[in-house]
Coordinates of C-alpha atoms and ligand atoms in Angstrom, one line a residue:
X1 CA 95.1 38.4 57.1
X2 CA 93.1 39.2 53.9
X3 CA 95.4 41.6 52.0
X4 CA 94.0 41.0 48.6
X5 CA 92.2 44.3 48.3
X6 CA 93.2 47.5 46.7
X7 CA 91.3 50.2 48.6
X8 CA 93.4 53.1 49.9
X9 CA 94.2 53.8 53.5
X10 CA 95.4 57.1 55.1
X11 CA 96.9 56.7 58.5
X12 CA 96.6 59.8 60.7
X13 CA 98.9 60.2 63.7
X14 CA 99.4 63.1 66.1
X15 CA 102.6 64.6 67.6
X16 CA 103.9 67.1 70.2
X17 CA 100.7 67.5 72.2
X18 CA 97.2 66.2 72.2
X19 CA 94.1 68.1 71.2
X20 CA 95.5 69.4 67.9
X21 CA 92.3 68.4 66.1
X22 CA 93.2 65.1 64.4
X23 CA 89.5 64.3 64.3
X24 CA 88.5 67.6 62.5
X25 CA 91.5 67.2 60.2
X26 CA 90.5 63.7 59.2
X27 CA 86.9 64.7 58.8
X28 CA 87.9 67.7 56.6
X29 CA 90.1 65.5 54.4
X30 CA 87.1 63.2 54.0
X31 CA 84.9 66.1 53.0
X32 CA 87.4 67.0 50.2
X33 CA 87.9 63.4 49.0
X34 CA 84.1 63.0 48.8
X35 CA 84.0 66.0 46.5
X36 CA 86.5 64.1 44.3
X37 CA 83.9 61.4 44.0
X38 CA 85.3 58.9 46.4
X39 CA 83.5 56.8 49.0
X40 CA 85.3 57.5 52.3
X41 CA 85.2 55.8 55.7
X42 CA 87.0 56.1 59.0
X43 CA 88.4 54.1 61.8
X44 CA 89.3 55.6 65.1
X45 CA 91.8 53.6 67.2
X46 CA 92.0 54.7 70.9
X47 CA 94.9 53.4 73.0
X48 CA 93.1 53.4 76.3
X49 CA 92.0 50.2 78.1
X50 CA 88.3 50.8 78.6
X51 CA 86.3 48.6 76.2
X52 CA 84.5 51.7 75.0
X53 CA 84.0 55.3 76.3
X54 CA 80.5 54.5 77.5
X55 CA 81.6 54.2 81.2
X56 CA 83.9 57.2 81.1
X57 CA 82.9 60.6 82.5
X58 CA 82.3 63.3 79.8
X59 CA 84.1 65.6 82.2
X60 CA 87.3 63.7 81.4
X61 CA 86.9 62.3 78.0
X62 CA 84.3 64.6 76.4
X63 CA 81.0 63.5 74.9
X64 CA 80.2 59.9 74.2
X65 CA 79.0 59.8 70.6
X66 CA 76.3 57.2 69.7
X67 CA 76.1 55.5 66.3
X68 CA 72.9 54.4 64.7
X69 CA 73.7 50.8 65.5
X70 CA 74.1 51.7 69.2
X71 CA 77.9 51.9 69.7
X72 CA 79.1 54.2 72.4
X73 CA 82.1 55.8 70.7
X74 CA 84.7 58.5 70.7
X75 CA 83.5 62.0 69.9
X76 CA 85.7 62.1 66.8
X77 CA 83.1 59.9 65.1
X78 CA 80.7 62.9 65.5
X79 CA 83.1 65.1 63.5
X80 CA 83.4 62.3 60.9
X81 CA 79.6 62.2 60.4
X82 CA 79.2 66.0 60.5
X83 CA 81.7 66.6 57.8
X84 CA 81.0 63.6 55.5
X85 CA 78.4 61.3 54.2
X86 CA 79.9 58.3 56.0
X87 CA 77.7 56.6 58.5
X88 CA 79.6 55.3 61.5
X89 CA 79.0 51.9 63.3
X90 CA 80.4 49.6 65.9
X91 CA 83.2 48.8 63.4
X92 CA 84.5 52.3 63.2
X93 CA 86.0 52.7 66.7
X94 CA 88.1 50.3 68.7
X95 CA 90.0 50.8 71.9
X96 CA 93.1 48.9 73.1
X97 CA 90.8 47.3 75.7
X98 CA 88.5 46.0 73.0
X99 CA 91.3 44.6 70.9
X100 CA 92.9 42.9 74.0
X101 CA 89.5 41.6 75.1
X102 CA 89.0 39.9 71.7
X103 CA 92.5 38.4 71.7
X104 CA 92.0 37.1 75.2
X105 CA 88.7 35.6 74.3
X106 CA 90.2 33.8 71.4
X107 CA 93.0 32.6 73.6
X108 CA 90.5 31.0 76.0
X109 CA 88.7 29.4 73.1
X110 CA 92.0 27.7 72.1
X111 CA 92.3 29.7 68.9
X112 CA 96.1 30.2 69.2
X113 CA 96.7 26.6 70.3
X114 CA 100.3 26.0 71.3
X115 CA 101.4 29.5 70.8
X116 CA 102.6 32.1 73.3
X117 CA 100.2 35.0 72.8
X118 CA 102.1 38.3 72.3
X119 CA 101.6 41.9 71.4
X120 CA 103.5 41.2 68.2
X121 CA 102.0 39.4 66.2
X122 CA 98.7 38.7 68.0
X123 CA 97.6 42.1 69.1
X124 CA 99.1 43.8 66.0
X125 CA 97.4 41.2 63.7
X126 CA 94.0 41.8 65.4
X127 CA 94.4 45.5 64.8
X128 CA 95.3 45.0 61.2
X129 CA 92.4 42.7 60.6
X130 CA 90.0 45.3 61.9
X131 CA 91.6 48.0 59.7
X132 CA 91.3 45.9 56.6
X133 CA 87.7 45.0 57.5
X134 CA 86.7 48.6 57.3
X135 CA 89.0 49.6 54.5
X136 CA 87.6 46.9 52.2
X137 CA 84.2 48.7 52.0
X138 CA 85.3 52.2 50.9
X139 CA 87.6 53.8 48.3
X140 CA 89.6 55.5 51.0
X141 CA 89.6 54.9 54.8
X142 CA 91.1 57.4 57.2
X143 CA 92.6 55.5 60.2
X144 CA 93.2 57.9 63.1
X145 CA 95.4 56.8 66.0
X146 CA 94.3 58.4 69.2
X147 CA 96.9 59.9 71.6
X148 CA 100.3 61.3 70.7
X149 CA 103.3 59.6 69.2
X150 CA 105.7 58.7 72.1
X151 CA 102.9 57.5 74.4
X152 CA 103.5 53.9 75.6
X153 CA 99.9 53.0 75.0
X154 CA 99.9 53.8 71.3
X155 CA 102.9 51.7 70.4
X156 CA 101.0 48.5 69.4
X157 CA 98.7 50.6 67.1
X158 CA 101.7 52.3 65.5
X159 CA 103.5 49.0 65.0
X160 CA 100.3 47.5 63.4
X161 CA 100.0 50.3 60.9
X162 CA 103.7 50.2 60.1
X163 CA 103.3 46.5 59.4
X164 CA 100.2 46.9 57.3
X165 CA 101.6 49.6 55.2
X166 CA 104.7 47.4 54.6
X167 CA 102.6 44.5 53.5
X168 CA 100.5 46.5 51.1
X169 CA 101.8 47.9 47.8
X170 CA 103.2 51.4 47.6
X171 CA 100.6 54.1 46.9
X172 CA 97.9 52.1 48.7
X173 CA 98.7 53.6 52.1
X174 CA 100.1 57.0 53.2
X175 CA 100.9 58.5 56.6
X176 CA 99.8 61.9 57.6
X177 CA 101.2 63.4 60.8
X178 CA 99.5 66.3 62.6
X179 CA 102.0 68.3 64.5
X180 CA 102.3 71.7 66.3
X181 CA 104.5 74.6 65.3
X182 CA 104.3 76.8 68.4
X183 CA 104.6 80.6 68.3
X184 CA 107.0 81.9 70.9
X185 CA 106.0 85.4 71.7
X186 CA 109.3 86.4 73.4
X187 CA 111.2 85.5 70.3
X188 CA 108.5 86.5 67.9
X189 CA 109.1 83.2 66.1
X190 CA 107.4 80.0 65.0
X191 CA 109.4 77.0 66.2
X192 CA 109.9 73.8 64.3
X193 CA 111.9 71.8 66.8
X194 CA 109.0 70.0 68.5
X195 CA 107.9 68.8 65.0
X196 CA 111.4 67.6 64.2
X197 CA 111.5 65.6 67.4
X198 CA 108.0 64.2 66.8
X199 CA 108.9 63.0 63.3
X200 CA 112.1 61.5 64.6
X201 CA 110.0 59.6 67.2
X202 CA 107.9 58.2 64.4
X203 CA 110.9 57.3 62.2
X204 CA 112.4 55.5 65.2
X205 CA 109.5 53.1 65.0
X206 CA 109.8 52.8 61.3
X207 CA 107.1 55.3 60.0
X208 CA 108.1 58.0 57.6
X209 CA 105.3 60.5 57.3
X210 CA 104.3 61.4 53.7
X211 CA 102.4 64.6 54.7
X212 CA 102.8 66.9 57.7
X213 CA 99.9 69.0 58.8
X214 CA 101.4 71.8 60.8
X215 CA 99.0 73.5 63.3
X216 CA 100.0 77.1 63.7
X217 CA 98.7 80.3 65.0
X218 CA 100.4 82.3 62.3
X219 CA 101.0 81.8 58.6
X220 CA 103.7 79.2 57.9
X221 CA 106.5 81.0 56.0
X222 CA 108.1 79.3 53.0
X223 CA 111.5 79.2 54.7
X224 CA 110.1 77.4 57.7
X225 CA 108.4 74.9 55.4
X226 CA 111.8 74.3 53.7
X227 CA 113.5 73.8 57.1
X228 CA 110.8 71.4 58.3
X229 CA 111.1 69.5 55.0
X230 CA 114.9 69.3 55.3
X231 CA 114.8 67.9 58.8
X232 CA 112.0 65.5 58.4
X233 CA 112.5 64.1 54.8
X234 CA 108.9 65.2 54.0
X235 CA 108.8 67.0 50.6
X236 CA 108.2 70.7 50.9
X237 CA 104.9 70.5 48.9
X238 CA 103.5 68.2 51.5
X239 CA 104.4 70.3 54.5
X240 CA 100.9 71.7 54.9
X241 CA 99.9 74.6 57.1
X242 CA 96.8 74.0 59.3
X243 CA 96.4 77.5 60.7
X244 CA 93.9 78.1 63.5
X245 CA 90.6 79.0 62.1
X246 CA 87.0 79.7 63.0
X247 CA 84.5 78.2 62.4
X248 CA 85.9 74.7 62.1
X249 CA 83.8 74.3 58.9
X250 CA 86.5 76.5 57.3
X251 CA 89.0 73.7 57.5
X252 CA 88.1 71.9 54.3
X253 CA 88.5 75.1 52.3
X254 CA 91.8 75.9 54.1
X255 CA 93.1 72.5 53.3
X256 CA 92.1 72.8 49.7
X257 CA 93.9 76.2 49.4
X258 CA 97.0 74.3 50.6
X259 CA 96.3 71.7 47.9
X260 CA 96.2 69.0 50.5
X261 CA 93.5 67.1 48.5
X262 CA 95.7 67.0 45.4
X263 CA 98.8 65.9 47.3
X264 CA 96.8 63.0 48.9
X265 CA 95.3 62.0 45.5
X266 CA 98.7 62.1 43.9
X267 CA 100.3 60.1 46.7
X268 CA 97.6 57.4 46.5
X269 CA 97.5 57.4 42.7
X270 CA 93.9 58.4 42.5
X271 CA 92.3 60.6 39.8
X272 CA 91.7 64.3 40.5
X273 CA 88.5 66.3 39.7
X274 CA 87.8 69.9 39.6
X275 CA 85.8 70.5 42.7
X276 CA 83.6 73.2 44.1
X277 CA 83.5 74.0 47.8
X278 CA 80.4 76.1 47.5
X279 CA 78.7 74.2 50.3
X280 CA 81.4 74.9 52.8
X281 CA 81.8 78.5 51.6
X282 CA 78.2 79.1 52.3
X283 CA 78.3 77.6 55.7
X284 CA 81.4 79.7 56.7
X285 CA 79.9 82.9 55.2
X286 CA 76.7 82.4 57.2
X287 CA 78.7 81.8 60.4
X288 CA 80.7 85.0 59.8
X289 CA 77.9 87.3 58.7
X290 CA 74.8 86.4 60.8
X291 CA 71.7 88.6 60.8
X292 CA 71.5 88.6 64.6
X293 CA 72.5 86.7 67.7
X294 CA 70.5 84.5 70.1
X295 CA 71.6 83.7 73.7
X296 CA 71.0 80.1 74.8
X297 CA 71.5 78.7 78.2
X298 CA 72.6 75.1 78.5
X299 CA 71.8 74.0 82.0
X300 CA 74.0 71.0 82.5
X301 CA 76.3 69.1 84.8
X302 CA 79.5 68.8 82.8
X303 CA 80.0 72.5 82.3
X304 CA 83.8 72.7 82.8
X305 CA 84.8 70.5 79.9
X306 CA 84.6 72.1 76.5
X307 CA 83.9 68.9 74.7
X308 CA 81.3 67.3 77.1
X309 CA 78.4 68.5 74.9
X310 CA 80.2 68.7 71.6
X311 CA 77.4 67.4 69.3
X312 CA 74.9 69.6 71.1
X313 CA 77.0 72.7 70.6
X314 CA 77.5 71.9 66.9
X315 CA 73.8 71.2 66.4
X316 CA 72.9 74.6 67.9
X317 CA 75.4 76.2 65.4
X318 CA 73.8 74.3 62.6
X319 CA 70.3 75.5 63.7
X320 CA 71.8 79.0 63.6
X321 CA 73.2 78.5 60.1
X322 CA 69.7 77.6 58.9
X323 CA 68.3 80.9 60.2
X324 CA 71.3 83.2 59.7
X325 CA 71.8 83.5 63.4
X326 CA 74.8 83.4 65.6
X327 CA 74.5 81.3 68.7
X328 CA 75.9 82.6 71.9
X329 CA 75.6 79.5 74.1
X330 CA 76.5 79.7 77.8
X331 CA 76.9 76.8 80.2
X332 CA 75.0 77.2 83.4
X333 CA 76.0 74.8 86.2
X334 CA 72.9 73.0 87.2
X335 CA 74.5 72.4 90.6
X336 CA 75.1 76.1 91.3
X337 CA 71.7 77.0 90.0
X338 CA 70.2 75.1 92.9
X339 CA 71.4 77.8 95.2
X340 CA 70.8 80.8 92.9
X341 CA 67.9 83.0 92.1
X342 CA 66.8 81.4 88.8
X343 CA 65.4 84.6 87.3
X344 CA 68.7 86.5 87.9
X345 CA 70.7 83.7 86.3
X346 CA 68.4 82.9 83.3
X347 CA 66.4 86.1 82.4
X348 CA 68.9 87.3 79.8
X349 CA 68.6 84.1 77.7
X350 CA 66.3 83.6 74.7
X351 CA 65.9 79.9 75.3
X352 CA 66.9 77.1 77.7
X353 CA 68.3 73.7 76.8
X354 CA 68.5 70.9 79.4
X355 CA 70.7 68.2 77.9
X356 CA 71.2 64.5 78.8
X357 CA 73.0 63.3 81.8
X358 CA 73.3 60.6 84.4
X359 CA 72.7 60.6 88.2
X360 CA 71.0 62.9 90.7
X361 CA 73.6 65.7 91.0
X362 CA 72.3 68.9 89.6
X363 CA 68.8 67.6 88.8
X364 CA 67.0 70.1 91.1
X365 CA 68.8 72.9 89.4
X366 CA 67.7 71.6 86.0
X367 CA 64.2 71.4 87.2
X368 CA 64.3 75.0 88.5
X369 CA 65.4 76.0 84.9
X370 CA 62.6 74.0 83.4
X371 CA 60.0 75.5 85.7
X372 CA 61.2 78.9 84.9
X373 CA 61.0 78.3 81.1
X374 CA 57.5 76.7 81.5
X375 CA 56.1 79.5 83.6
X376 CA 57.6 82.3 81.6
X377 CA 56.9 80.8 78.2
X378 CA 60.6 80.8 77.3
X379 CA 61.5 78.1 74.6
X380 CA 62.7 74.9 76.3
X381 CA 64.3 71.9 74.8
X382 CA 64.9 68.9 77.0
X383 CA 67.0 66.0 75.9
X384 CA 66.9 62.5 77.4
X385 CA 67.5 63.2 81.1
X386 CA 66.1 66.6 80.2
X387 CA 62.8 64.9 79.2
X388 CA 62.7 62.9 82.4
X389 CA 63.1 66.1 84.4
X390 CA 60.5 68.1 82.4
X391 CA 58.0 65.4 83.2
X392 CA 58.9 65.2 86.9
X393 CA 58.8 69.0 87.2
X394 CA 55.3 69.0 85.6
X395 CA 54.1 66.2 88.0
X396 CA 55.5 68.0 91.0
X397 CA 54.4 71.5 90.3
X398 CA 51.3 71.2 88.1
X399 CA 49.8 68.0 89.5
X400 CA 51.2 68.6 93.0
X401 CA 52.8 65.2 93.3
X402 CA 55.7 66.4 95.4
X403 CA 57.2 63.0 95.6
X404 CA 57.3 62.4 91.9
X405 CA 60.8 61.3 90.8
X406 CA 62.9 58.9 88.8
X407 CA 64.1 55.7 90.4
X408 CA 67.5 56.6 89.0
X409 CA 67.7 59.2 91.7
X410 CA 65.8 57.7 94.7
X411 CA 63.2 55.3 95.9
X412 CA 59.8 57.0 95.5
X413 CA 56.1 56.3 95.8
X414 CA 55.6 58.1 92.5
X415 CA 58.2 56.4 90.1
X416 CA 57.1 58.3 87.0
X417 CA 60.4 57.6 85.5
X418 CA 61.5 54.0 86.0
X419 CA 63.2 51.0 84.6
X420 CA 61.0 48.6 82.6
X421 CA 60.2 45.2 84.3
X422 CA 62.6 43.2 82.0
X423 CA 65.5 45.6 82.8
X424 CA 64.9 45.1 86.6
X425 CA 65.6 41.4 86.2
X426 CA 69.1 42.0 84.6
X427 CA 72.2 42.2 86.7
X428 CA 74.7 43.6 84.2
X429 CA 74.0 47.3 83.9
X430 CA 75.7 47.4 80.5
X431 CA 73.0 45.3 79.0
X432 CA 70.1 47.5 80.1
X433 CA 70.7 50.5 78.0
X434 CA 68.5 51.5 75.1
X435 CA 71.2 52.4 72.5
X436 CA 71.1 53.5 68.9
X437 CA 68.2 54.0 66.5
X438 CA 64.6 53.6 67.5
X439 CA 61.4 54.7 65.8
X440 CA 59.1 57.4 67.1
X441 CA 55.6 57.9 65.8
X442 CA 54.7 61.6 66.2
X443 CA 51.2 62.8 67.1
X444 CA 49.5 64.4 64.1
X445 CA 48.6 67.7 65.7
X446 CA 51.9 68.1 67.5
X447 CA 54.5 70.9 67.1
X448 CA 57.0 68.1 66.7
X449 CA 55.2 66.6 63.6
X450 CA 55.1 70.1 62.1
X451 CA 58.8 70.6 62.7
X452 CA 59.8 67.3 61.1
X453 CA 57.1 67.5 58.5
X454 CA 56.4 63.8 59.0
X455 CA 54.7 61.5 61.5
X456 CA 57.5 59.1 61.8
X457 CA 61.2 59.5 62.6
X458 CA 64.2 57.4 63.5
X459 CA 66.5 58.8 66.2
X460 CA 69.5 57.7 68.3
X461 CA 69.1 56.8 72.0
X462 CA 71.4 56.3 75.0
X463 CA 69.5 55.8 78.2
X464 CA 68.2 53.3 80.7
X465 CA 65.1 54.8 82.3
X466 CA 61.7 55.3 80.7
X467 CA 58.6 57.3 81.2
X468 CA 56.3 55.0 83.3
X469 CA 53.1 54.5 81.4
X470 CA 51.1 53.9 84.6
X471 CA 51.0 57.7 85.1
X472 CA 50.2 58.6 81.5
X473 CA 46.5 59.3 81.7
X474 CA 46.7 61.6 84.8
X475 CA 49.5 63.6 83.3
X476 CA 47.7 63.9 80.0
X477 CA 44.6 65.1 81.8
X478 CA 46.7 67.7 83.5
X479 CA 47.9 69.1 80.2
X480 CA 51.0 67.2 79.4
X481 CA 51.0 66.1 75.7
X482 CA 52.6 62.8 74.7
X483 CA 53.7 63.7 71.1
X484 CA 56.1 60.9 70.3
X485 CA 55.8 57.1 71.0
X486 CA 57.9 54.1 70.1
X487 CA 55.3 51.7 68.7
X488 CA 57.2 48.5 69.2
X489 CA 58.0 49.0 72.9
X490 CA 55.1 51.4 73.7
X491 CA 57.5 53.9 75.2
X492 CA 57.2 57.7 75.3
X493 CA 59.7 59.4 73.0
X494 CA 58.6 63.0 73.2
X495 CA 56.4 65.4 75.2
X496 CA 55.0 68.9 74.8
X497 CA 52.8 71.0 77.1
X498 CA 49.7 73.1 76.5
X499 CA 49.7 76.9 76.3
X500 CA 53.4 77.3 75.7
X501 CA 54.9 78.5 72.4
X502 CA 57.8 76.1 72.3
X503 CA 58.3 73.5 75.0
X504 CA 59.5 70.1 73.7
X505 CA 61.4 67.4 75.5
X506 CA 62.6 64.2 73.8
X507 CA 63.9 60.9 74.9
X508 CA 66.2 60.6 72.0
X509 CA 69.3 62.6 71.0
X510 CA 68.7 64.8 68.0
X511 CA 72.1 66.3 68.3
X512 CA 73.9 63.2 67.0
X513 CA 72.4 63.5 63.5
X514 CA 72.8 67.2 62.8
X515 CA 75.1 68.4 60.0
X516 CA 76.1 71.9 59.1
X517 CA 74.5 71.5 55.7
X518 CA 71.6 69.4 57.0
X519 CA 70.6 70.8 60.5
X520 CA 68.5 68.7 62.8
X521 CA 65.0 70.1 62.3
X522 CA 64.4 70.1 66.0
X523 CA 67.5 72.2 66.7
X524 CA 66.7 74.6 63.8
X525 CA 63.2 75.1 65.1
X526 CA 64.5 75.6 68.7
X527 CA 66.9 78.3 67.5
X528 CA 64.1 80.0 65.5
X529 CA 61.9 79.9 68.6
X530 CA 64.7 81.6 70.6
X531 CA 64.9 84.3 68.0
X532 CA 61.1 84.8 68.0
X533 CA 61.2 85.1 71.8
X534 CA 64.0 87.6 71.6
X535 CA 61.8 89.7 69.2
X536 CA 58.9 89.6 71.6
X537 CA 61.2 90.7 74.4
X538 CA 62.3 93.7 72.3
X539 CA 58.6 94.7 71.7
X540 CA 57.9 94.7 75.4
Ligands
LIG1 N1 70.3 58.9 83.0 C1 69.1 58.8 82.2 C2 68.9 57.3 81.8 O1 69.8 56.5 81.9 C3 69.2 59.6 81.0 C4 70.4 59.3 80.1 C5 70.7 60.4 79.1 O2 70.3 61.6 79.4 N2 71.5 60.1 78.1 O3 67.8 56.9 81.4

């Protein structure tokens, strides 16, 4: 264990219930600390057994966020990147499964010779090594423990952070606990009891929080702060209100008003600066006072889970911020669309987005939406699977290749989307994904190049199937434009079509690199196109 470092660590835990927004809280703290001139990083520790969330359904776990080095990670890493300048990598998210896997591999290699391998110290040491590894590289690292205090699964992680903070000098580490102060309507009262219990639970395992972030629906009165402080041993100045707010980009300002940044800096013995939150103020002002609204249909498969398309949803909001527009996005179930009259369902929208996805279910519904957008000149953005389907739709309905399909869905005589030869030889599906950053060269006269104002971009990928180059020439002759190509692998990265104001489908995921103050150019342009379409509708 390499403890001879003096970088600071903030441990973030959650209590009472899940989904209180630990990720956004951590990301917002980072935004404030960066304004104080500090280099900030993150580590998300997830107590579940999967090696990573790559194999988990977005329906259950929400979106899988992809880092530039190709890690499939928890969606909180998306919040971290959207709120801060930190760039996440494979080192910034570990699951219990990954930690155990590493320990078991070492055990087989004889690393622990002679010893009984146990949760304490072997698992807890492995966790601490990984925390230190990330913490060494930044002034401050926020280590967020997934789940809720009291869960069986999170115990090794909590024990590891307790040990680490004990080993390091005072003021090098602090504990922030995010908790809930529920409003009980029948009593017209905010209740602190669940928070008292949750802090007790933490203290039972030897962790005394330094700061409490109290999620509430209402303002947190001074008397209640005093009561919470008295029962939890947390000083009243660090009983901080985290009141529900909209948009989420208001959280950094809300925390600053509560002087959370100053309390953290004081606790960690770090210098304070006078900071301006102008950037965040502007974002929030634009969100609250838009010039107009655009209605966007997201035709997808995972429409019941709020977080399944998290980055996408945020990227649309960012595009709206750039053009002073409020985004009203609606999820349309691709499955249900298969049975519906597409015009009835989609006519009221100003643009259509077909996101990424896996498997055949809902693909016909998505293609119906794409055809509707293509024929009616409604702006369309296809992402990843959305690009595959845009090409298949074109082949089927413009070229008349009714059998055109992807080998992901079925055996076909027209495999216009297919695995590459080398992939077909591999047995382990996990190894066949194209993950992380790849280059795309953009065609000079394309809409895409004019949007990005460059002829070369890097973008994140997460997919297995590719456009089959054997069909390239015939599709181009029929009016499909290949406007982005990866030069190293000769793979199609983007397509457009002729005689349409805005129809772009890309193999990569532009949503993962969009920030509120630096929107993805593609999303910003898509939102603008939706607004222009809305205006043409008004003139009709
Ligand atoms: N299922 C497709 C593939 O694996 C697309 C993946 C995605 O949309 N992320 O290639």
